[in-house]
């Protein structure tokens, strides 16, 4: 998922865990020089000229770096990392005293082990299938990342707007079908200007079999006029802070398998604990780390959706991969769905007694509805959670005449996808059959097929076109906020942009319609790919979009992986979680739900934590 300085820090869930491109595994590692790639100005609002190219050069400079903006009439003064480092140890953590550093590392590892900040160890064969086998701490940054509070608040304010946008886009079936099947002709792409109007059918669905299958399911739902009256979305919008423009730019919007709400919440608490414990040495205020309620908010949204389904004996079905080393992040969510929070003890006893002595399903449903109307009396989810792969759902699932989904003998109220976002999740027709079965049912899907398609790269690029947002949003202020965070996005039928990409590929990222990390194309590979498409005259270009490459600030940090710390230069990406629940015309929830900060070595071209490129981090507001 995503693209950024060298990439995004994507968080779909391939099975390998860890952090790539680290330095030699030793107690203390030398600082890696990570120079900025040159960026020439492409447009007035997004592309700016670079300044000092390496962290070490910036640290050695005690004066202001002066940047002359291309096309601007003013000169901007930018503080160096060296100035910041005097005030804040997070700006230069590599200078932390060795003895103190070792104490921090030890206590962080203990905390992680005791509090469940763990993943499956990829070196242990059964760590992705059997809970408790081969656990290792999740990769994390030792200290939180300094981040501008104004930009963090901006990202949080965008969450409800994007939630609503996804819902409205999902209801426009023609827009989804037309956008993902749009002509993107190689004749138009590489022909002379005078021949650009010549088109041939290079449909996304023709050159991308995976997207094609998703579109087929969506088309079938349109044909039978399948209405999703109760719609649940658990999203994450990912951003990077562009250093030169100081703009918060969106990398992508994830509508399926927005992972790590559990572990990201734990990393925030880990950092708060370390800052409290070492307050005298670090001189940092733990209250400047925002409370991260991602996992509890997601659980609350799933519980509300389950309640709306209105059957207390129904279950929440989580669709998972057969081997999942990130299972503990998922189990945190499952646990909260079943957990009983503190409330009036007498009310709890009454509720338990009702469950023990219920005479009929109708009586049970009556009390269920009573407590649903008065949640303050009994603050509990008590939801049964079932985990199944798509293969298991195909074997155990059935659809009743009224649309009820039964899996393993249990009625399913909510289907929550933590798999199903990549072609590898559908190795045979059995898995596609399971996905179709789910979509045809009356169960609440998270996401539905239309929500899934609304989060594709192509739809992201379509929404960035002039006047398209106005099709879905009425509030002019909301439209302006959303448009302000858009990075440059283009289809490959934009001839002028393609010419510029071939001449300056370092300024762009080429992105396929894929989730999960490790799929994007960078640097000179972008030029080579475009030239290959040009020489072959292929329709494959319709499966890609082009995105402006973002150049975030490079900062020194300390990364933890497999019990070893690494001193690195790194870049970070901020993800803001959002939850949306609607029943017909009534919006029951539209919230910002915590955050995910991922940090990776600045030289890495990809950035997924689960894919082994990045580590989990948190925010220190400044």
XYZ file of C-alpha atoms in Angstrom:
622
model
C 0.000 0.000 0.000
C 1.300 3.367 -0.876
C 4.218 5.407 -2.028
C 6.288 8.041 -0.416
C 9.867 9.279 -0.137
C 11.020 5.943 -1.367
C 7.656 4.368 -0.830
C 4.794 4.306 1.547
C 4.876 2.379 4.757
C 2.045 0.084 3.810
C 0.195 -2.063 6.268
C -1.677 -4.708 4.427
C -0.745 -8.059 5.815
C 1.605 -10.295 3.905
C 2.984 -12.930 6.209
C 6.597 -11.874 6.633
C 7.316 -9.675 9.591
C 10.252 -7.459 10.359
C 12.286 -4.593 9.119
C 14.454 -4.508 6.030
C 17.609 -2.641 5.101
C 18.901 -2.392 8.655
C 22.556 -1.988 9.370
C 24.798 -4.702 10.742
C 23.304 -6.314 13.825
C 25.441 -4.992 16.628
C 24.785 -3.139 19.891
C 25.661 0.190 18.286
C 25.657 0.844 14.574
C 27.162 3.587 12.512
C 24.889 6.265 11.179
C 23.821 5.627 7.592
C 24.088 8.576 5.247
C 20.731 8.956 3.527
C 20.858 11.834 1.039
C 17.742 13.339 -0.467
C 17.101 12.528 -4.063
C 16.950 15.719 -6.142
C 13.460 17.082 -6.699
C 12.796 19.726 -9.297
C 9.718 21.855 -9.044
C 6.811 20.341 -10.966
C 3.890 22.396 -9.759
C 3.425 25.425 -7.551
C 1.885 23.680 -4.571
C 3.618 20.303 -4.319
C 7.124 20.091 -5.781
C 9.955 22.165 -4.355
C 13.729 22.294 -4.692
C 15.696 20.347 -2.068
C 18.128 21.838 0.391
C 20.908 20.166 2.400
C 21.157 16.575 1.371
C 22.276 14.618 4.406
C 21.450 14.479 8.045
C 25.079 14.756 9.047
C 25.538 17.900 6.971
C 22.503 19.438 8.617
C 23.698 18.551 12.095
C 27.062 20.140 11.452
C 25.447 23.407 10.374
C 24.452 25.750 13.163
C 22.972 28.378 10.854
C 19.701 28.540 9.022
C 19.392 26.685 5.744
C 17.934 29.064 3.196
C 15.686 27.732 0.470
C 14.753 29.726 -2.567
C 11.411 28.408 -3.846
C 11.325 27.980 -7.577
C 8.642 30.262 -8.913
C 8.211 31.985 -5.544
C 9.070 35.565 -4.698
C 10.075 34.918 -1.122
C 12.895 33.152 0.626
C 11.987 30.682 3.330
C 14.118 30.035 6.381
C 14.193 26.463 7.565
C 15.677 25.355 10.885
C 18.323 22.686 10.765
C 18.156 19.392 12.577
C 21.079 20.586 14.666
C 19.083 23.420 16.183
C 16.209 21.133 17.080
C 18.513 18.505 18.536
C 19.691 20.847 21.264
C 16.157 21.137 22.608
C 14.823 17.639 22.034
C 16.692 14.311 22.337
C 14.292 12.782 19.809
C 15.788 15.042 17.139
C 19.163 13.368 17.623
C 18.644 10.094 19.531
C 21.953 8.705 18.275
C 23.712 10.863 20.854
C 21.916 9.301 23.834
C 24.348 8.004 26.431
C 25.201 4.358 25.783
C 24.320 3.176 29.286
C 20.978 4.976 29.198
C 20.300 3.603 25.728
C 20.867 0.027 26.853
C 18.500 0.553 29.791
C 15.836 1.954 27.480
C 16.207 -0.991 25.111
C 15.993 -3.558 27.902
C 12.914 -2.001 29.497
C 11.219 -1.608 26.121
C 11.718 -5.300 25.360
C 10.361 -6.310 28.766
C 7.325 -4.056 28.344
C 6.622 -5.449 24.867
C 6.757 -9.034 26.093
C 4.491 -8.381 29.074
C 1.893 -6.336 27.204
C 1.453 -8.365 24.017
C 3.323 -6.142 21.580
C 4.285 -9.269 19.663
C 4.170 -10.951 16.262
C 5.041 -14.406 15.028
C 8.738 -15.015 14.470
C 9.220 -15.714 10.768
C 12.098 -18.082 11.565
C 9.722 -20.387 13.491
C 7.678 -22.604 11.204
C 4.364 -22.677 13.091
C 4.452 -19.087 14.356
C 1.808 -18.006 11.843
C -0.653 -20.796 12.587
C -0.434 -21.740 16.286
C -0.922 -18.947 18.867
C 1.855 -18.729 21.434
C 4.445 -20.472 19.256
C 7.488 -18.496 18.160
C 6.495 -15.074 19.442
C 8.865 -12.117 19.121
C 8.378 -8.437 19.831
C 6.905 -6.447 16.947
C 9.437 -4.170 15.226
C 9.190 -0.710 16.793
C 10.989 2.605 17.194
C 12.552 3.069 20.610
C 11.322 6.658 20.988
C 8.336 8.479 19.462
C 8.644 10.673 16.396
C 8.399 14.432 16.718
C 5.473 15.578 14.554
C 3.757 18.973 14.097
C 0.559 19.100 16.122
C -1.174 21.234 13.490
C -0.591 18.612 10.801
C -1.715 15.813 13.097
C -4.948 17.691 13.836
C -5.425 18.304 10.123
C -5.163 14.579 9.417
C -7.621 13.771 12.210
C -10.145 16.288 10.885
C -10.003 14.658 7.467
C -11.005 11.207 8.745
C -14.793 11.763 8.990
C -14.788 13.468 5.582
C -13.034 10.539 3.926
C -15.365 8.118 5.730
C -18.364 9.875 4.214
C -16.664 10.116 0.831
C -16.059 6.358 0.691
C -19.691 5.676 1.540
C -20.998 7.978 -1.169
C -18.595 6.678 -3.796
C -19.632 3.114 -2.931
C -23.255 3.928 -3.735
C -22.400 5.110 -7.241
C -22.068 1.780 -9.003
C -21.757 3.326 -12.441
C -18.868 5.525 -11.302
C -16.991 2.523 -9.915
C -17.590 0.413 -13.005
C -16.776 3.197 -15.456
C -13.653 4.337 -13.611
C -12.178 0.877 -13.235
C -13.059 -0.043 -16.814
C -12.015 3.281 -18.325
C -10.228 3.416 -21.696
C -6.503 3.909 -21.261
C -5.270 3.370 -24.786
C -1.623 2.665 -25.574
C -2.311 4.351 -28.914
C -3.380 7.518 -27.120
C -0.543 7.195 -24.622
C 2.362 6.978 -27.026
C 0.947 8.439 -30.262
C 1.759 11.922 -31.570
C -0.420 14.711 -30.194
C -2.549 14.835 -33.338
C -3.488 11.178 -32.977
C -4.317 11.257 -29.268
C -8.050 10.935 -29.767
C -7.647 7.466 -31.260
C -8.684 4.935 -28.633
C -8.749 1.206 -28.237
C -10.227 -0.902 -25.423
C -7.496 -1.107 -22.821
C -9.718 -1.675 -19.833
C -8.354 -2.028 -16.332
C -10.379 -5.197 -15.937
C -8.859 -6.650 -19.111
C -5.265 -6.164 -18.041
C -5.753 -6.761 -14.300
C -7.414 -10.145 -13.666
C -7.713 -9.531 -9.920
C -9.556 -6.232 -10.271
C -11.610 -7.848 -13.020
C -12.900 -10.522 -10.641
C -13.790 -7.904 -8.043
C -15.650 -5.933 -10.707
C -17.526 -9.060 -11.786
C -18.798 -9.583 -8.248
C -19.733 -5.915 -8.010
C -21.541 -6.131 -11.344
C -23.547 -9.135 -10.152
C -24.616 -7.206 -7.054
C -25.783 -4.356 -9.289
C -27.708 -6.768 -11.514
C -29.655 -8.240 -8.602
C -30.038 -4.760 -7.086
C -28.370 -5.864 -3.843
C -28.737 -3.112 -1.258
C -26.406 -2.816 1.728
C -28.675 -1.012 4.152
C -26.211 -1.367 7.031
C -22.766 -0.282 5.898
C -19.614 -0.542 7.997
C -16.227 0.869 7.084
C -12.992 0.605 9.059
C -10.568 2.724 7.079
C -7.095 4.193 7.285
C -5.878 7.207 5.346
C -2.083 7.377 5.025
C -0.101 10.605 4.759
C 3.420 11.904 4.533
C 4.605 15.368 5.488
C 6.455 16.809 2.510
C 9.550 18.554 3.840
C 9.923 21.284 1.259
C 6.304 22.427 1.107
C 5.394 21.405 4.682
C 2.198 19.993 3.209
C 0.406 16.928 4.519
C -0.097 14.784 1.407
C -2.196 11.646 1.164
C -0.473 8.456 0.069
C -3.590 6.328 -0.152
C -6.910 5.483 1.445
C -7.268 1.904 2.692
C -10.767 0.468 2.870
C -9.918 -3.207 3.417
C -7.772 -4.830 6.096
C -6.629 -1.607 7.761
C -4.275 -3.458 10.041
C -2.347 -2.815 13.246
C -5.015 -1.010 15.306
C -4.070 -3.291 18.196
C -0.288 -3.091 18.084
C -0.198 0.600 17.169
C -2.182 1.373 20.323
C 0.357 -0.618 22.331
C 3.356 1.211 20.841
C 1.866 4.519 21.952
C 1.535 3.165 25.488
C 5.066 1.755 25.381
C 6.474 5.168 24.510
C 4.397 6.877 27.184
C 5.730 4.381 29.711
C 9.360 4.958 28.697
C 8.990 8.732 28.772
C 7.451 8.560 32.244
C 10.069 6.145 33.549
C 13.001 8.137 32.141
C 11.496 11.584 32.474
C 14.489 12.909 34.418
C 16.947 11.817 31.722
C 14.955 12.440 28.542
C 13.175 15.624 29.663
C 10.146 14.668 27.574
C 6.457 14.925 28.466
C 4.516 11.700 27.913
C 1.281 13.682 27.644
C 2.453 14.950 24.254
C 1.965 11.449 22.869
C -1.702 11.371 21.765
C -3.886 8.685 23.266
C -4.281 5.991 20.648
C -7.716 4.387 20.820
C -7.604 2.631 17.451
C -8.307 -0.907 18.641
C -11.078 0.040 21.088
C -12.764 2.262 18.483
C -12.642 -0.490 15.879
C -14.086 -2.948 18.389
C -16.832 -0.485 19.278
C -17.752 -0.017 15.618
C -17.887 -3.769 15.001
C -19.994 -4.222 18.151
C -22.408 -1.502 17.051
C -22.761 -3.150 13.658
C -23.373 -6.514 15.334
C -26.057 -4.864 17.467
C -27.746 -3.398 14.397
C -27.975 -6.871 12.882
C -30.295 -7.601 15.796
C -29.591 -11.227 16.637
C -27.783 -11.798 19.957
C -26.790 -15.331 18.924
C -25.050 -14.248 15.732
C -21.278 -13.983 15.403
C -18.645 -11.720 13.912
C -16.679 -13.583 11.249
C -13.100 -12.442 10.678
C -11.695 -13.495 7.310
C -8.017 -14.333 7.795
C -5.109 -15.811 5.897
C -4.154 -19.432 6.511
C -0.785 -18.337 7.869
C -0.815 -15.042 9.747
C 2.158 -13.907 11.803
C 0.309 -10.743 12.681
C -2.467 -12.714 14.377
C -1.938 -11.000 17.738
C -2.952 -7.626 16.345
C -6.178 -9.306 15.255
C -6.626 -11.117 18.570
C -6.472 -7.810 20.452
C -9.549 -6.763 18.508
C -11.254 -10.114 19.092
C -10.569 -9.882 22.813
C -12.090 -6.421 23.093
C -15.216 -7.602 21.300
C -15.708 -10.231 24.006
C -14.405 -8.220 26.932
C -16.677 -6.795 29.627
C -15.698 -3.293 30.641
C -16.235 -1.862 34.165
C -19.868 -0.990 34.856
C -22.544 -1.350 37.517
C -21.952 -4.794 39.041
C -25.643 -5.292 39.790
C -26.556 -4.695 36.150
C -23.928 -7.205 35.098
C -25.360 -9.870 37.409
C -28.864 -9.204 36.094
C -27.690 -9.587 32.526
C -25.849 -12.826 33.284
C -28.899 -14.221 35.093
C -31.096 -13.367 32.100
C -28.727 -15.291 29.867
C -28.773 -18.282 32.229
C -32.563 -18.482 32.588
C -33.808 -17.288 29.209
C -36.937 -19.198 28.186
C -36.987 -18.435 24.482
C -35.214 -16.678 21.674
C -37.941 -14.004 21.647
C -37.399 -13.281 25.356
C -33.658 -13.171 24.809
C -34.129 -10.765 21.912
C -36.397 -8.571 24.087
C -33.754 -8.138 26.788
C -31.105 -7.752 24.108
C -33.046 -4.796 22.691
C -33.583 -3.304 26.153
C -29.876 -3.257 26.907
C -29.126 -2.031 23.403
C -31.279 1.025 24.156
C -29.466 1.633 27.453
C -25.786 0.907 26.787
C -24.796 2.995 29.797
C -26.332 0.314 32.030
C -24.172 -2.473 30.717
C -21.034 -1.491 28.844
C -20.165 -4.828 27.305
C -19.793 -6.179 23.803
C -19.783 -9.918 24.609
C -19.614 -10.723 20.904
C -18.620 -14.171 19.712
C -15.831 -14.008 17.129
C -15.043 -16.737 14.588
C -11.896 -16.766 12.438
C -12.043 -18.460 9.034
C -10.101 -18.450 5.786
C -11.910 -17.975 2.490
C -11.254 -21.643 1.764
C -12.960 -22.650 5.017
C -15.871 -20.316 4.333
C -16.417 -21.977 0.966
C -16.452 -25.413 2.602
C -18.552 -24.524 5.657
C -20.718 -21.679 4.388
C -24.278 -21.703 3.137
C -26.792 -19.071 2.171
C -30.366 -19.459 3.424
C -33.286 -18.374 1.207
C -33.728 -15.175 3.231
C -30.069 -14.210 2.695
C -28.796 -15.332 6.096
C -25.149 -16.398 6.008
C -24.339 -19.552 7.958
C -20.703 -20.561 8.466
C -19.833 -23.610 10.541
C -23.410 -23.776 11.804
C -23.379 -20.195 13.133
C -25.331 -17.242 11.805
C -22.988 -14.449 10.762
C -23.899 -10.852 11.558
C -20.694 -9.102 10.466
C -17.909 -10.210 8.119
C -14.657 -8.366 8.833
C -11.972 -8.857 6.180
C -8.364 -9.103 7.333
C -7.613 -11.000 4.118
C -9.011 -10.947 0.609
C -7.160 -7.837 -0.548
C -4.533 -9.563 -2.714
C -4.552 -12.143 -5.540
C -2.669 -14.593 -3.320
C -5.740 -14.763 -1.074
C -7.650 -16.362 -3.983
C -5.519 -19.331 -5.112
C -8.520 -21.135 -6.617
C -12.164 -20.700 -7.587
C -13.147 -21.854 -4.103
C -12.024 -18.585 -2.548
C -13.801 -16.516 -5.192
C -16.911 -18.563 -4.498
C -16.635 -17.711 -0.813
C -16.308 -14.000 -1.571
C -19.388 -14.103 -3.791
C -21.319 -16.027 -1.123
C -20.515 -13.337 1.440
C -21.516 -10.511 -0.896
C -24.852 -12.157 -1.707
C -25.723 -12.548 1.973
C -27.488 -10.185 4.347
C -24.464 -10.119 6.663
C -22.826 -6.732 7.202
C -19.560 -6.631 5.258
C -16.486 -4.717 6.314
C -15.833 -3.884 3.591
C -18.542 -4.630 1.059
C -17.351 -5.137 -2.502
C -18.254 -1.528 -3.320
C -16.285 -0.193 -0.330
C -13.374 -2.393 -1.417
C -13.389 -0.945 -4.929
C -13.749 2.598 -3.592
C -10.318 2.202 -2.008
C -8.455 1.214 -5.173
C -5.629 3.325 -6.577
C -7.595 4.092 -9.737
C -10.511 5.540 -7.788
C -8.050 7.612 -5.761
C -6.700 9.019 -9.016
C -10.194 9.652 -10.401
C -11.235 11.562 -7.281
C -8.243 13.865 -7.716
C -9.539 15.051 -11.088
C -11.200 18.483 -11.284
C -14.888 18.591 -10.290
C -15.083 14.916 -9.299
C -15.185 15.493 -5.536
C -18.148 17.808 -6.097
C -20.056 14.801 -7.391
C -19.972 13.247 -3.920
C -19.503 16.079 -1.403
C -21.595 19.240 -1.037
C -19.699 21.135 1.649
C -17.200 23.428 -0.064
C -14.975 23.578 2.997
C -14.772 19.785 3.154
C -13.966 19.623 -0.551
C -11.171 22.148 -0.099
C -9.725 20.210 2.856
C -9.674 16.971 0.900
C -8.261 18.498 -2.257
C -5.529 20.251 -0.257
C -4.103 16.901 0.859
C -4.083 15.291 -2.592
C -0.681 14.590 -4.068
C -0.280 14.664 -7.838
C -2.132 11.711 -9.403
C -2.374 10.848 -13.087
C -3.435 8.046 -15.376
C -1.002 6.854 -18.013
C -3.080 8.405 -20.779
C -1.833 11.861 -19.755
C 0.725 12.284 -22.531
C 2.478 15.352 -21.146
C 2.907 13.795 -17.719
C 4.229 10.560 -19.216
C 6.841 12.536 -21.141
C 7.946 14.221 -17.933
C 8.033 10.891 -16.095
C 10.358 9.399 -18.694
C 12.689 12.391 -18.422
C 12.489 12.703 -14.611
C 11.402 9.350 -13.181
C 12.814 10.148 -9.733
C 9.862 12.493 -9.163
C 7.193 9.830 -9.619
C 5.953 6.493 -8.335
C 4.195 3.980 -10.567
C 1.476 2.130 -8.668
C -0.560 -0.954 -9.652
C -4.032 -1.809 -8.327
C -2.570 -3.790 -5.435
C -2.522 -3.746 -1.655
C -0.004 -5.264 0.713
C 3.282 -3.486 0.056
C 6.158 -4.282 -2.267
C 4.244 -3.600 -5.489
C 5.237 -0.060 -6.474
C 7.842 0.978 -9.041
C 10.446 3.665 -8.323
C 13.350 5.550 -9.842
C 14.767 4.446 -13.160
C 12.515 1.373 -13.086
C 9.616 3.751 -13.782
C 11.259 4.910 -17.012
C 12.118 1.344 -18.021
C 8.564 0.161 -17.390
C 7.040 2.976 -19.439
C 9.493 2.382 -22.271
C 8.664 -1.328 -22.221
C 4.948 -0.553 -22.430
C 5.680 1.834 -25.276
C 7.691 -0.688 -27.272
C 5.212 -3.510 -26.695
C 2.159 -1.396 -27.444
C 0.501 -3.260 -24.592
C -2.743 -2.517 -22.795
C -1.023 -3.208 -19.487
C -0.661 0.526 -18.832
C -4.332 0.644 -17.801
C -3.440 -1.309 -14.658
C -1.196 1.489 -13.319
C -1.464 5.043 -12.098
C 1.275 7.627 -11.617
C 1.756 9.471 -8.359
C 3.915 12.350 -7.326
C 6.784 11.093 -5.212
C 6.791 12.681 -1.778
C 10.020 13.596 -0.012
C 9.490 13.652 3.755
C 11.966 14.801 6.362
C 14.788 12.389 7.120
C 15.394 12.086 10.850
C 17.751 10.006 12.984
C 16.029 7.297 14.968
C 16.608 4.027 16.809
C 14.800 0.990 15.438
C 14.188 -2.254 17.319
C 14.010 -5.624 15.614
C 14.600 -9.128 16.995
C 15.909 -7.723 20.266
C 18.601 -5.624 18.571
C 18.626 -1.855 18.160
C 19.781 -0.070 15.020
C 20.768 3.566 14.667
C 19.321 4.733 11.366
C 18.265 7.706 9.309
C 14.569 7.249 8.666
C 11.356 8.637 7.225
C 7.845 8.166 8.581
C 4.259 7.872 7.441
C 1.150 8.744 9.424
C -2.024 6.700 9.097
C -5.302 7.928 10.580
C -7.948 5.311 11.328
C -11.614 6.012 10.754
C -14.834 4.152 11.548
C -18.121 4.643 9.729
C -21.448 2.917 10.385
C -24.710 3.712 8.668
C -28.148 2.107 8.805
C -30.145 3.319 5.828
C -30.265 7.108 6.186
C -29.013 7.238 9.766
C -25.288 7.652 10.422
C -24.559 5.790 13.657
C -20.814 6.430 13.759
C -18.405 8.615 11.820
C -15.251 8.917 13.867
C -11.518 9.364 13.774
C -10.146 6.319 15.586
C -6.533 6.743 16.581
C -3.467 6.531 14.413
C -0.658 4.405 13.047
C 2.855 5.794 12.677
C 5.333 3.758 10.647
C 9.026 4.516 10.330
C 11.492 3.000 7.893
C 15.078 3.419 6.792
C 15.218 6.359 4.395
C 16.969 4.302 1.719
C 14.193 1.684 1.570
C 11.883 1.714 -1.448
C 9.047 -0.028 0.359
C 7.631 0.484 3.780
C 5.279 -2.197 5.102
C 5.733 -3.323 8.706
C 4.189 -6.696 7.915
C 6.179 -6.882 4.704
C 9.408 -6.400 6.637
C 10.327 -2.859 5.611
C 9.242 -0.624 8.502
C 8.661 -0.491 12.252
C 5.772 0.704 14.390
C 6.136 4.144 15.915
C 4.131 6.821 17.724
C 3.827 10.616 17.682
C 5.301 13.261 19.960
C 3.390 16.466 19.247
C 5.391 19.649 18.884
